[in-house]
mmCIF file of C-alpha atoms in Angstrom:
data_model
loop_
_atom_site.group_PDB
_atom_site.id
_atom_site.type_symbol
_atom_site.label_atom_id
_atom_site.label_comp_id
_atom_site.label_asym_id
_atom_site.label_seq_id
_atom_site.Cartn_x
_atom_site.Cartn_y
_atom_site.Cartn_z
ATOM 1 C CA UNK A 1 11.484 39.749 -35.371
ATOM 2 C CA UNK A 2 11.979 37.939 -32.352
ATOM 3 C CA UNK A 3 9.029 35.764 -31.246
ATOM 4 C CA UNK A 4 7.906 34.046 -28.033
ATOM 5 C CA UNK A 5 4.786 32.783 -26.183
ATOM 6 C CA UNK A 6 3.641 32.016 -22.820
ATOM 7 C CA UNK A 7 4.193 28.615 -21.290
ATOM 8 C CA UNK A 8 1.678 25.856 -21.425
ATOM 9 C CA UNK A 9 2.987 22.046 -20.754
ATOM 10 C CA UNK A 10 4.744 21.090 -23.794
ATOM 11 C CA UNK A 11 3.208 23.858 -26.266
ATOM 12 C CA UNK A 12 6.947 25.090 -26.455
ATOM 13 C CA UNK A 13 8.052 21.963 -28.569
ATOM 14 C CA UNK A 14 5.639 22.453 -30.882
ATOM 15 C CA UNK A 15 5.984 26.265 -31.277
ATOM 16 C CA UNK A 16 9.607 26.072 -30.886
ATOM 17 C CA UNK A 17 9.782 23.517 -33.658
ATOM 18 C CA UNK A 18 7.864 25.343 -36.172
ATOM 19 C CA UNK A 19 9.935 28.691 -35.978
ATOM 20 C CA UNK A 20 13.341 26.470 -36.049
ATOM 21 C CA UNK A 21 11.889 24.588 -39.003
ATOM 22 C CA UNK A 22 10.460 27.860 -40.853
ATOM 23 C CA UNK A 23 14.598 29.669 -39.718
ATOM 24 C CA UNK A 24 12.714 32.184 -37.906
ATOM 25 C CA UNK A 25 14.170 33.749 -34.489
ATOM 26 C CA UNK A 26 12.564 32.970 -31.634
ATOM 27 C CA UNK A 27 13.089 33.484 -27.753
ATOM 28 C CA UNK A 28 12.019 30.886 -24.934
ATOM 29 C CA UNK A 29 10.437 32.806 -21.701
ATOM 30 C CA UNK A 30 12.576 31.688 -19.230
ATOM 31 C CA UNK A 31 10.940 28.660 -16.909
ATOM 32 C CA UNK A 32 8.114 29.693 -15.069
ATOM 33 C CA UNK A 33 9.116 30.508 -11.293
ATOM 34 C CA UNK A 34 7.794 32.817 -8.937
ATOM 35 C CA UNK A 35 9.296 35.709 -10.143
ATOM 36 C CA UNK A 36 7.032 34.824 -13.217
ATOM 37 C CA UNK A 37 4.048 34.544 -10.417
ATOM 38 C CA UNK A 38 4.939 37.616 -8.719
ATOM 39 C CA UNK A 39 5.299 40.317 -12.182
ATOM 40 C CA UNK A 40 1.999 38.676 -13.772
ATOM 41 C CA UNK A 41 0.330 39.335 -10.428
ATOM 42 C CA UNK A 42 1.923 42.914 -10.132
ATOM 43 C CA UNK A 43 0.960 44.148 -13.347
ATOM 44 C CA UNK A 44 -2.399 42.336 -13.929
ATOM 45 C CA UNK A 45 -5.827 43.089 -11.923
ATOM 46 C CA UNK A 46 -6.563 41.689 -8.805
ATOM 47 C CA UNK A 47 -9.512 39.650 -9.805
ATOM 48 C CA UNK A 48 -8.262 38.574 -13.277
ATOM 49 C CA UNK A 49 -8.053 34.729 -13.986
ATOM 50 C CA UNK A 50 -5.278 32.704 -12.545
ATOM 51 C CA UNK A 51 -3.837 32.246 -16.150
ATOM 52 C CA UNK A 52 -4.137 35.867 -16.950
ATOM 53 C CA UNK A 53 -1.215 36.787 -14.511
ATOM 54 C CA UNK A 54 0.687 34.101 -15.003
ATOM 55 C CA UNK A 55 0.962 34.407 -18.865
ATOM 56 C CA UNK A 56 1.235 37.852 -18.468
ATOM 57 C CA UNK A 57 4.272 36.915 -16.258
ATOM 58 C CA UNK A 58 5.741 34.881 -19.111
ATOM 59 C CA UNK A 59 5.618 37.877 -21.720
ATOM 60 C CA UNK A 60 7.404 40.400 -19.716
ATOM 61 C CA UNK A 61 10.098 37.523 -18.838
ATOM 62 C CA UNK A 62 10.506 37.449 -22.721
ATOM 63 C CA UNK A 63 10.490 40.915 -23.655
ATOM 64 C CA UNK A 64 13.216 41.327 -20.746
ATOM 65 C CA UNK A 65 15.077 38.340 -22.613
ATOM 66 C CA UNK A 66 14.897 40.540 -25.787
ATOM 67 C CA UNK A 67 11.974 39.265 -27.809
ATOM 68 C CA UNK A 68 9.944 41.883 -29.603
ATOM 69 C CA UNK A 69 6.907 39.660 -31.135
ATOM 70 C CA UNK A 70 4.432 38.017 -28.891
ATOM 71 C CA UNK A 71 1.800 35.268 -29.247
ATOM 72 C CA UNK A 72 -1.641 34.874 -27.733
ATOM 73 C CA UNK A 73 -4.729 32.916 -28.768
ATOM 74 C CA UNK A 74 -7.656 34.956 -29.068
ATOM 75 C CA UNK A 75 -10.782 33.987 -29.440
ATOM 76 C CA UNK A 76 -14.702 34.635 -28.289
ATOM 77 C CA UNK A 77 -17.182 32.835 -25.866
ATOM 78 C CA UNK A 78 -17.984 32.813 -22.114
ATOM 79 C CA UNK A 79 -14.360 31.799 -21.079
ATOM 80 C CA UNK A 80 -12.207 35.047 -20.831
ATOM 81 C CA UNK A 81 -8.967 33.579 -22.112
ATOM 82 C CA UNK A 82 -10.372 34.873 -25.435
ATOM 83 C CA UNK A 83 -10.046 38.269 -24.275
ATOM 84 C CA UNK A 84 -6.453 37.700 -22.321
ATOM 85 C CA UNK A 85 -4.574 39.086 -25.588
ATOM 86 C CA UNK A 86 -6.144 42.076 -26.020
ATOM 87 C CA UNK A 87 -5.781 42.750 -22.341
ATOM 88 C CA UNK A 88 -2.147 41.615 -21.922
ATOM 89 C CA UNK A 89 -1.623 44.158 -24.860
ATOM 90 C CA UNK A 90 -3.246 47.082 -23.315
ATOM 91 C CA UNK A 91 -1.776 46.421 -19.778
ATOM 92 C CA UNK A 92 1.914 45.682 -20.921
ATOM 93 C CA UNK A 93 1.712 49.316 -23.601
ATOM 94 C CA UNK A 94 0.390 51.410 -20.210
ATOM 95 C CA UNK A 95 3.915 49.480 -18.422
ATOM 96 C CA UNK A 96 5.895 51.285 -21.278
ATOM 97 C CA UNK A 97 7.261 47.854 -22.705
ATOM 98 C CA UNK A 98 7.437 47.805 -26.672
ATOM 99 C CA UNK A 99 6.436 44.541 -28.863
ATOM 100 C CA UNK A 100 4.015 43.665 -31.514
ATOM 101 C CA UNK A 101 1.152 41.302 -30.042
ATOM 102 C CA UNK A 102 -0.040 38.998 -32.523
ATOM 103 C CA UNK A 103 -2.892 37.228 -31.678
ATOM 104 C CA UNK A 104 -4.071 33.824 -33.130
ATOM 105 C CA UNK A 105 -8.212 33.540 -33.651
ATOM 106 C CA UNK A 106 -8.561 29.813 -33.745
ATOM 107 C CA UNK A 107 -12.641 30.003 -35.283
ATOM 108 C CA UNK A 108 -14.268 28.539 -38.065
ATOM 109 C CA UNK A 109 -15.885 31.501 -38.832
ATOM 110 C CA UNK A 110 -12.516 33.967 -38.715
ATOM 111 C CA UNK A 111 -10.250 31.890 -40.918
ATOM 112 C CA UNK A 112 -9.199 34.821 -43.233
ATOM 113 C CA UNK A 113 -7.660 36.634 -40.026
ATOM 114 C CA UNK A 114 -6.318 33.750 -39.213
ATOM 115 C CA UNK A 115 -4.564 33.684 -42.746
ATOM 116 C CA UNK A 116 -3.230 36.900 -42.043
ATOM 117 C CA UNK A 117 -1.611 36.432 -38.257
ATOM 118 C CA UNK A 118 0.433 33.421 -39.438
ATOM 119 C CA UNK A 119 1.439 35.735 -42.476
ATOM 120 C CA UNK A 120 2.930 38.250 -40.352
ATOM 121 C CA UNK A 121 4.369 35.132 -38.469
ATOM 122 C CA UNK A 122 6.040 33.011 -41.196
ATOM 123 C CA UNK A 123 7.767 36.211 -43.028
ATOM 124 C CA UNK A 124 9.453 35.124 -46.489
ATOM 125 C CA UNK A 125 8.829 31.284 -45.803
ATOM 126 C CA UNK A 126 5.966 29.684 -47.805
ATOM 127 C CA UNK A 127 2.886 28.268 -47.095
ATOM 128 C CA UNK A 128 3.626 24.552 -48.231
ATOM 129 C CA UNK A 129 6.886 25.195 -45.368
ATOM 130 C CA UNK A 130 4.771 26.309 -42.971
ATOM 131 C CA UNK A 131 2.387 23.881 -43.157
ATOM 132 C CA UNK A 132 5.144 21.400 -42.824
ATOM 133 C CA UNK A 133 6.773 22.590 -40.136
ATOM 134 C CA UNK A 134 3.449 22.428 -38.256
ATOM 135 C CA UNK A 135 3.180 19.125 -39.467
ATOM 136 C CA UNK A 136 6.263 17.549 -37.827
ATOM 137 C CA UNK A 137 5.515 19.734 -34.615
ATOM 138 C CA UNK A 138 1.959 18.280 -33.899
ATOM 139 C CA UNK A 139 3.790 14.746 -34.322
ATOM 140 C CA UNK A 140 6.024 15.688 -31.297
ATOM 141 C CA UNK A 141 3.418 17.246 -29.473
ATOM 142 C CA UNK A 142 1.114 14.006 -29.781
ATOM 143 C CA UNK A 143 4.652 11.963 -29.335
ATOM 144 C CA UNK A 144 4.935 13.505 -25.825
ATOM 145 C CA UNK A 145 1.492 13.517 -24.975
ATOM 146 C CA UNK A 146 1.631 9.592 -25.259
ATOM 147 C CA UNK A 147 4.843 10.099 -23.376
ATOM 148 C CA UNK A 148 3.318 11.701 -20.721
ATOM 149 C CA UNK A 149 0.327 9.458 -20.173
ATOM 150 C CA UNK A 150 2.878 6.388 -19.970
ATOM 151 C CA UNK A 151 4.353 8.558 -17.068
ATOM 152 C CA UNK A 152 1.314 9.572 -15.259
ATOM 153 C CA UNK A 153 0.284 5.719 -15.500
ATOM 154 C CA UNK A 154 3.601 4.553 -13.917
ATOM 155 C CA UNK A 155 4.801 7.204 -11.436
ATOM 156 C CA UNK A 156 3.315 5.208 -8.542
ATOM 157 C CA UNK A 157 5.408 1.648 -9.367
ATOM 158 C CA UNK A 158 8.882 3.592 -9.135
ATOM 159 C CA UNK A 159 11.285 2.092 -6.479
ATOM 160 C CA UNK A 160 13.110 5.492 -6.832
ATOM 161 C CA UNK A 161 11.102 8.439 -5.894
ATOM 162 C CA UNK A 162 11.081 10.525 -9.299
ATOM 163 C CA UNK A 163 13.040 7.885 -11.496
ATOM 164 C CA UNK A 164 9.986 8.297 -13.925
ATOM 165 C CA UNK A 165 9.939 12.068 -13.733
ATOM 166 C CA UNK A 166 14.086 12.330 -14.503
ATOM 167 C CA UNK A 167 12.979 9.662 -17.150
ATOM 168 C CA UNK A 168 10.159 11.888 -19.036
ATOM 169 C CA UNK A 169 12.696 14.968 -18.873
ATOM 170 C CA UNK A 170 15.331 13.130 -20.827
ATOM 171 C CA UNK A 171 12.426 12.517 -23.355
ATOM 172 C CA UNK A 172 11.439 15.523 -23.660
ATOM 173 C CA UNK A 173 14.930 16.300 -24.356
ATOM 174 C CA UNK A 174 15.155 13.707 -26.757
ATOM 175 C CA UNK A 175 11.872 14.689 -28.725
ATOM 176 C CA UNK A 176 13.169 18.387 -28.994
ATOM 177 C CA UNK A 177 16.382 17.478 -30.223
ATOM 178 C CA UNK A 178 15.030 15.713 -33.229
ATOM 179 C CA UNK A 179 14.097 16.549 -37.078
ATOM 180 C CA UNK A 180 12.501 14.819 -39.390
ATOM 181 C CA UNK A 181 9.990 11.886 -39.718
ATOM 182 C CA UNK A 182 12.576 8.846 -39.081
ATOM 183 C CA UNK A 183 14.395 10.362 -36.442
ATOM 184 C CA UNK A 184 10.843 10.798 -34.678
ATOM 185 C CA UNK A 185 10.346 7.352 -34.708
ATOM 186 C CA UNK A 186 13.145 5.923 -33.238
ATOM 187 C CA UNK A 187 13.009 8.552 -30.248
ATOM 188 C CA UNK A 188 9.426 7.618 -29.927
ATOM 189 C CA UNK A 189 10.777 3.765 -29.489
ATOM 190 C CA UNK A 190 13.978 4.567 -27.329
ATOM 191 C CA UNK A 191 11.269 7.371 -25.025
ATOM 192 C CA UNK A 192 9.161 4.222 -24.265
ATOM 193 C CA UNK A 193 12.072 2.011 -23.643
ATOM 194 C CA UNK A 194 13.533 4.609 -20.904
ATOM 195 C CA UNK A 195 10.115 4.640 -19.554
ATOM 196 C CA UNK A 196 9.621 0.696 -18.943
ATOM 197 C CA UNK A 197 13.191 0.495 -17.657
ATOM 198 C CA UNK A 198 12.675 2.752 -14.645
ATOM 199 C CA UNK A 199 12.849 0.275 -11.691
ATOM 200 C CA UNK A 200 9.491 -0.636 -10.737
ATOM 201 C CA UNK A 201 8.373 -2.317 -7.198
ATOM 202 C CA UNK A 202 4.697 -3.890 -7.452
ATOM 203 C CA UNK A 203 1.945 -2.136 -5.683
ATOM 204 C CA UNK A 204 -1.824 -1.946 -5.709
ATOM 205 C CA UNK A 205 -2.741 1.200 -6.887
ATOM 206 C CA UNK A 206 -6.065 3.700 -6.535
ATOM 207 C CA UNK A 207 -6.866 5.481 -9.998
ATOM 208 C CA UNK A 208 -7.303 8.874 -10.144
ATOM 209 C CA UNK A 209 -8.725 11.111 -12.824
ATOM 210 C CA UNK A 210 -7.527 15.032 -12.922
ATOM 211 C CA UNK A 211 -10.618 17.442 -14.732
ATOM 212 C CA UNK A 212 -10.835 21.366 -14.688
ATOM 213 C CA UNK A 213 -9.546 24.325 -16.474
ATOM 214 C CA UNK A 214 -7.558 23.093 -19.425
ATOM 215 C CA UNK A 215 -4.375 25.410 -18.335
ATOM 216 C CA UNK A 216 -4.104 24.880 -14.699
ATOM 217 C CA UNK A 217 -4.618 20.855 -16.074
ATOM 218 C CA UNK A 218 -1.715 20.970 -18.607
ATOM 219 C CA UNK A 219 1.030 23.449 -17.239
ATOM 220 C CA UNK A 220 2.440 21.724 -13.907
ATOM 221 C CA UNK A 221 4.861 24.547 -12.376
ATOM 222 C CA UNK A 222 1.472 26.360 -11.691
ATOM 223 C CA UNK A 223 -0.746 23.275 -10.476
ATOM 224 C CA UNK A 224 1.917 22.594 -8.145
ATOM 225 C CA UNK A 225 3.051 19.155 -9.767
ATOM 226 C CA UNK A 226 -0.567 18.188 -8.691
ATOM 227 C CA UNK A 227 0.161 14.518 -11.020
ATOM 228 C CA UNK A 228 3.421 14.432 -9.807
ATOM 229 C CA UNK A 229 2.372 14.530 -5.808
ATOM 230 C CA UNK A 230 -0.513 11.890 -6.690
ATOM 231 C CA UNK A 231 2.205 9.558 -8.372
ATOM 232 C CA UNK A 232 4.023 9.717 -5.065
ATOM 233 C CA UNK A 233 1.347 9.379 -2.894
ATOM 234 C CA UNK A 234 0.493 5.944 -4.913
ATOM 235 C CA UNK A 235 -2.129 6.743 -7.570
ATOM 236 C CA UNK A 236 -2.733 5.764 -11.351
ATOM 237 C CA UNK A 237 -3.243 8.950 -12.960
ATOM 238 C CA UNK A 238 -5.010 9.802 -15.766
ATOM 239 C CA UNK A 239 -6.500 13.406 -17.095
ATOM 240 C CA UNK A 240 -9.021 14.239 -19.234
ATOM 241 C CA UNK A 241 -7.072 16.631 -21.769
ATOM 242 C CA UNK A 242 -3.582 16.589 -23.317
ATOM 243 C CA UNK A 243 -2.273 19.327 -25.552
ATOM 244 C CA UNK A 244 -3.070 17.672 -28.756
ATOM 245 C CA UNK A 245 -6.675 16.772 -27.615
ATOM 246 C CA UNK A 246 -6.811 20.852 -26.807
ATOM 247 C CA UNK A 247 -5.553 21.804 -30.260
ATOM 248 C CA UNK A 248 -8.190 19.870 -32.065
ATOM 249 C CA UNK A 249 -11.226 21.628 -33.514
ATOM 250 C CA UNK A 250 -12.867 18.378 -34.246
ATOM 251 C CA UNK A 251 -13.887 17.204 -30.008
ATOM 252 C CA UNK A 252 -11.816 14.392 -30.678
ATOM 253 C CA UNK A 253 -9.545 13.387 -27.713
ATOM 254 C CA UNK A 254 -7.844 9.998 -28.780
ATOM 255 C CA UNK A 255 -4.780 10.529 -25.758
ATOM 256 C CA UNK A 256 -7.558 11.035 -23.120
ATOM 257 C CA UNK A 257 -9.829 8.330 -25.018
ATOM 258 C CA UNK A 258 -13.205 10.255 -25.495
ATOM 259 C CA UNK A 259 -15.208 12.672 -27.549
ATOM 260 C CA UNK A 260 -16.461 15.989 -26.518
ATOM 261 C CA UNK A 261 -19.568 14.261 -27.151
ATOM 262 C CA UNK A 262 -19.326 11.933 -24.548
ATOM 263 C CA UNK A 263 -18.612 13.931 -21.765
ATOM 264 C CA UNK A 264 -21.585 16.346 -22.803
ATOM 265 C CA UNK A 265 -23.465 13.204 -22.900
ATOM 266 C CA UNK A 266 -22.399 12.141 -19.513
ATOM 267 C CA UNK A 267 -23.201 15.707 -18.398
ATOM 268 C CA UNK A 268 -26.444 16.042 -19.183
ATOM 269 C CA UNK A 269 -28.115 14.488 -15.971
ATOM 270 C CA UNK A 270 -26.608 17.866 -14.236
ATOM 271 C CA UNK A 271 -25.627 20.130 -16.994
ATOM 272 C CA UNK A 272 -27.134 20.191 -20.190
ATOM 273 C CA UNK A 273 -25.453 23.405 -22.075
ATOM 274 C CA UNK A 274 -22.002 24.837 -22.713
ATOM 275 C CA UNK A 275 -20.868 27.261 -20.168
ATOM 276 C CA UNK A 276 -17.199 28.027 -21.639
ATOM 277 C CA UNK A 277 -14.103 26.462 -21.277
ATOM 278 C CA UNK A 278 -14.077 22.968 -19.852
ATOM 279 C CA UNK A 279 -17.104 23.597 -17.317
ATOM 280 C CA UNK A 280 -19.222 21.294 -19.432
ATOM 281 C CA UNK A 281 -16.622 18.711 -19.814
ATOM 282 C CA UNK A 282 -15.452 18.984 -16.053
ATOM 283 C CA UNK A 283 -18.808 17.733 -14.886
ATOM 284 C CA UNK A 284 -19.046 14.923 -17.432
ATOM 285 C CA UNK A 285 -15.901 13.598 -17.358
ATOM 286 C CA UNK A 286 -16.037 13.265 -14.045
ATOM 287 C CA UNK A 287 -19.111 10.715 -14.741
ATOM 288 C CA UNK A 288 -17.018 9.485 -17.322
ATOM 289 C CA UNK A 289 -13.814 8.611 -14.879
ATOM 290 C CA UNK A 290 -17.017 7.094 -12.101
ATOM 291 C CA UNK A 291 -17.910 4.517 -15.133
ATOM 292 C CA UNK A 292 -14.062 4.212 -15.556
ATOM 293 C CA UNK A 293 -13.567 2.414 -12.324
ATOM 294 C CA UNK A 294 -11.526 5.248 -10.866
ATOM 295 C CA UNK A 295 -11.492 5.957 -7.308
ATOM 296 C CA UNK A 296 -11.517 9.699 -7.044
ATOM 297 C CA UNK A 297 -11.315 12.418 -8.985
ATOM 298 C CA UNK A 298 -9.456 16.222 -8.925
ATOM 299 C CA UNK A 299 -10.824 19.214 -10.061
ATOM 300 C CA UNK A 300 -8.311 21.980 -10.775
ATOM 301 C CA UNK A 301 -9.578 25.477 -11.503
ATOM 302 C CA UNK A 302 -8.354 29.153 -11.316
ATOM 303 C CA UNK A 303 -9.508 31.793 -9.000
ATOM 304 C CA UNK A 304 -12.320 33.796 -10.869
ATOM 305 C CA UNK A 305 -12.767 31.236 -13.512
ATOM 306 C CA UNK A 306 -16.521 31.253 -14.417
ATOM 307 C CA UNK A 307 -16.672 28.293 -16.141
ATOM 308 C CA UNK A 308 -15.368 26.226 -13.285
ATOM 309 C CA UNK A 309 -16.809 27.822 -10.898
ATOM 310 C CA UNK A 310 -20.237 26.556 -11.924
ATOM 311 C CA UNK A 311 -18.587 23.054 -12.561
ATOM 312 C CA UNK A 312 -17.947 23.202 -8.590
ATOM 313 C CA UNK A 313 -21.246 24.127 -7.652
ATOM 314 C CA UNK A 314 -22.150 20.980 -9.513
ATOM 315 C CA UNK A 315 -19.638 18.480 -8.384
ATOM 316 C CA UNK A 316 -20.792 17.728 -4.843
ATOM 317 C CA UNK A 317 -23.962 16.659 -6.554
ATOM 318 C CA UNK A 318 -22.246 14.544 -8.644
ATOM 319 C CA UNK A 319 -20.315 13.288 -6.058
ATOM 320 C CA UNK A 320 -22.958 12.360 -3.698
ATOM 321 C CA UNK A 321 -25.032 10.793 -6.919
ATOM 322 C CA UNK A 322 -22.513 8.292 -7.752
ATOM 323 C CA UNK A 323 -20.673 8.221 -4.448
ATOM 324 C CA UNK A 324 -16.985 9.380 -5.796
ATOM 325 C CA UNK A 325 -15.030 11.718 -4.077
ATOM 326 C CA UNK A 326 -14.305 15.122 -5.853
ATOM 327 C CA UNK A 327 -11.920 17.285 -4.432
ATOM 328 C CA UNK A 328 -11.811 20.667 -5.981
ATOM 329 C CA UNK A 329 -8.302 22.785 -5.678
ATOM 330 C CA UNK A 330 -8.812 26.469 -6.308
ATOM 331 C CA UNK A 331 -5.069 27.808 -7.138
ATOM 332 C CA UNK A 332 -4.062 31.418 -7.492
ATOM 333 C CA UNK A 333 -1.084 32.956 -6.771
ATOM 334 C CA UNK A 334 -1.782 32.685 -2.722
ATOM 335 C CA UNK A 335 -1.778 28.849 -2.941
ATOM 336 C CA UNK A 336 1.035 27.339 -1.532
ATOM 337 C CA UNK A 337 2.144 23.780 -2.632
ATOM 338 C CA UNK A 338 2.509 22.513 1.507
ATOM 339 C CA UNK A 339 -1.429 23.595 1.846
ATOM 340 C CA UNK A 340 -2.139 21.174 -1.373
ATOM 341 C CA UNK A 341 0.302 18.616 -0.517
ATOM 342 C CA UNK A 342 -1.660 17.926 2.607
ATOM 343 C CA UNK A 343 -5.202 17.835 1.157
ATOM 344 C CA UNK A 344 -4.114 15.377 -1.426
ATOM 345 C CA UNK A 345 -2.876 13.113 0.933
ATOM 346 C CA UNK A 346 -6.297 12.959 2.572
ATOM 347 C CA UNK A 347 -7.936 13.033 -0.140
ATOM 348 C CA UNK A 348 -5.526 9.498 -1.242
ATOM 349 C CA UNK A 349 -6.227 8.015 1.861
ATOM 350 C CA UNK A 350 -10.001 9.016 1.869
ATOM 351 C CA UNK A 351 -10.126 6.930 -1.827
ATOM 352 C CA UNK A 352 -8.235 3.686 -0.261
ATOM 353 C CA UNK A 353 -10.276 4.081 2.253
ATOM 354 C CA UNK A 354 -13.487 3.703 0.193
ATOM 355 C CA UNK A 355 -11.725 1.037 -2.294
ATOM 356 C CA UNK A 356 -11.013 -1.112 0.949
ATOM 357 C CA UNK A 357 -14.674 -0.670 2.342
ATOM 358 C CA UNK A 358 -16.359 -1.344 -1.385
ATOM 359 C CA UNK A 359 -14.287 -4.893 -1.415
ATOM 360 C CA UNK A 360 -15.772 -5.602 2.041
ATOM 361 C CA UNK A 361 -19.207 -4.710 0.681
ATOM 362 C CA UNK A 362 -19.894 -2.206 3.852
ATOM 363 C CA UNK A 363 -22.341 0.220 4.041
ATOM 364 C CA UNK A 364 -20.817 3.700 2.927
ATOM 365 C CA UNK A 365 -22.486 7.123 3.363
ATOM 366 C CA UNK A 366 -22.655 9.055 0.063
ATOM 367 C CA UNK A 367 -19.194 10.601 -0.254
ATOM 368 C CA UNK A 368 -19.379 14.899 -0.862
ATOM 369 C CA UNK A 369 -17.265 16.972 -2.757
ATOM 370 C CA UNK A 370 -14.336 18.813 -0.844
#
């Protein structure tokens, strides 16, 4: 057996980890690129969700790479990512590619399958191992979530453009590399370190807060280094979900600093039921960034994606209600990264715009969504 998964920000440490600590085989799709783009948009259906073709990119990387066991989360609900391993499946068999899909039903109410799709995973290892191994991964994966905030808090003081970027790869690096409790710890204090040493020149920034779909939010190849541009262009960034905030069943986010709760609460003015995904949360945490003190906020969603599609219809409202700027990027594989470079730069300048005109106390029209 020879396992792999699609790409999703750093969910590759903590998989990775867990199959290294268990002494199972596993294979890495290679980096997402546009070749990745261009097979997941080949094989999958015109209208399917952004994240559809691009993870369905990912699998047939892997299978070409030699791996013969893939792994999807499954699930139920309004959101179609539920459905995308079933679908992947089906489409990949009717290509003629062979593999074992193995699906992972992350419900309450469907913890017995569960219990059997991590038995076909962990083979002869036992359940005490495997429940260790996941153990040490979800302390890397919160490790370079923290990592990763630090970063997106910083980017905009570096002297040398990407000095904080070359920084968080060597963590990464550094984070992969290491086993075992102790070992964690001091990467954890020598990650920081390399952070704060990046040469820094003082500037006033603008604070921005990134909301939408949770995958366009957390894998950057395919949002176009959207936190990366917005560090460049000057901006505090913050976002309202990290990895280990998505893994949690509980609604706790304690990287992004909220409950589920508190974003539905925040909602509720404009939307006051689930709608799948992060619709729900997109709207209130945009309120929740507003109370925050930040100057703007951006909204990433796929093409197609339901959820944030209503989110969008409700933005401008919220927008024009608490007079932040929303500017919504819809990305499929037609977007080109020029197109969004130049909308977030006027977008930027729009927000120190408004911070400048606030200090000066002038009259300012109620600002609409993009």
């Amino acid at each position: 057996m020879k396992i792999s998964w699609p790409h999703m920000g750093s969910l590759e440490v903590v998989l990775a980890s867990v199959f290294e600590e268990l002494g199972l085989e596993y294979v890495p799709a290679p980096p997402n690129s546009e070749r990745t783009l261009e097979l997941g948009a080949r094989y999958g259906p015109e209208f399917a969700c952004f994240p559809l073709k691009t993870t369905l990119g990912n699998f047939i990387e892997a299978i070409e790479a030699g791996a013969d066991t893939l792994i999807m989360v499954a699930g139920r609900g309004p959101c179609r990512f539920g459905y995308y391993a079933e679908t992947q499946r089906r489409i990949l068999e009717d290509a003629g590619y062979e593999f074992e899909m193995v699906p992972l039903t992350f419900h309450l109410g469907k913890m017995p399958l569960l219990m059997r799709q991590l038995r076909r995973l962990k083979q002869s290892a036992s359940w005490t191992s495997l429940a260790r191994a996941v153990k040490i991964a979800l302390s890397k994966a919160y490790l370079i979530d923290r990592l990763e905030q630090q970063a997106l808090h910083q980017r905009y003081l570096d002297r040398d453009k990407g000095a904080t970027t070359s920084a968080l790869k060597e963590c990464y690096e550094m984070v992969f590399q290491c086993d075992g409790y102790d070992r964690l710890r001091r990467v954890e204090r020598e990650g920081f370190e390399l952070l704060h040493s990046v040469p820094k020149t003082e500037r006033q920034p603008i604070k921005i807060g990134i909301i939408g779909e949770f995958y366009l939010v957390l894998e950057p190849f395919f949002n176009l280094q959207v936190e990366e541009q917005l560090g460049y262009l000057g901006a505090y960034v913050e976002r309202n979900i990290y990895l280990t905030d998505w893994l949690r069943p509980s609604g706790n986010k304690p990287i992004a600093g909220h409950h589920d709760s508190e974003s539905e609460e925040a909602a509720r003015p404009y939307l006051t039921h689930a709608v799948g995904g992060e619709g729900l949360h997109s709207v209130g945490n945009t309120v929740l960034f507003h109370r925050h003190g930040f100057d703007g906020v951006v909204h990433l969603m796929p093409f197609t994606c339901m959820p944030e599609t209503i989110a969008k219809s409700i933005l401008p409202m919220v927008s024009q209600d608490l007079g932040i700027p929303v500017l919504s990027l819809v990305i499929d594989e037609m977007t080109g990264k020029a197109g969004v470079a130049t909308r977030l730069e006027a977008f930027v300048d729009l927000a120190h715009f408004r911070r400048r005109a606030h200090r000066q106390e002038l009259p300012l029209a109620p600002q609409p969504a993009f």
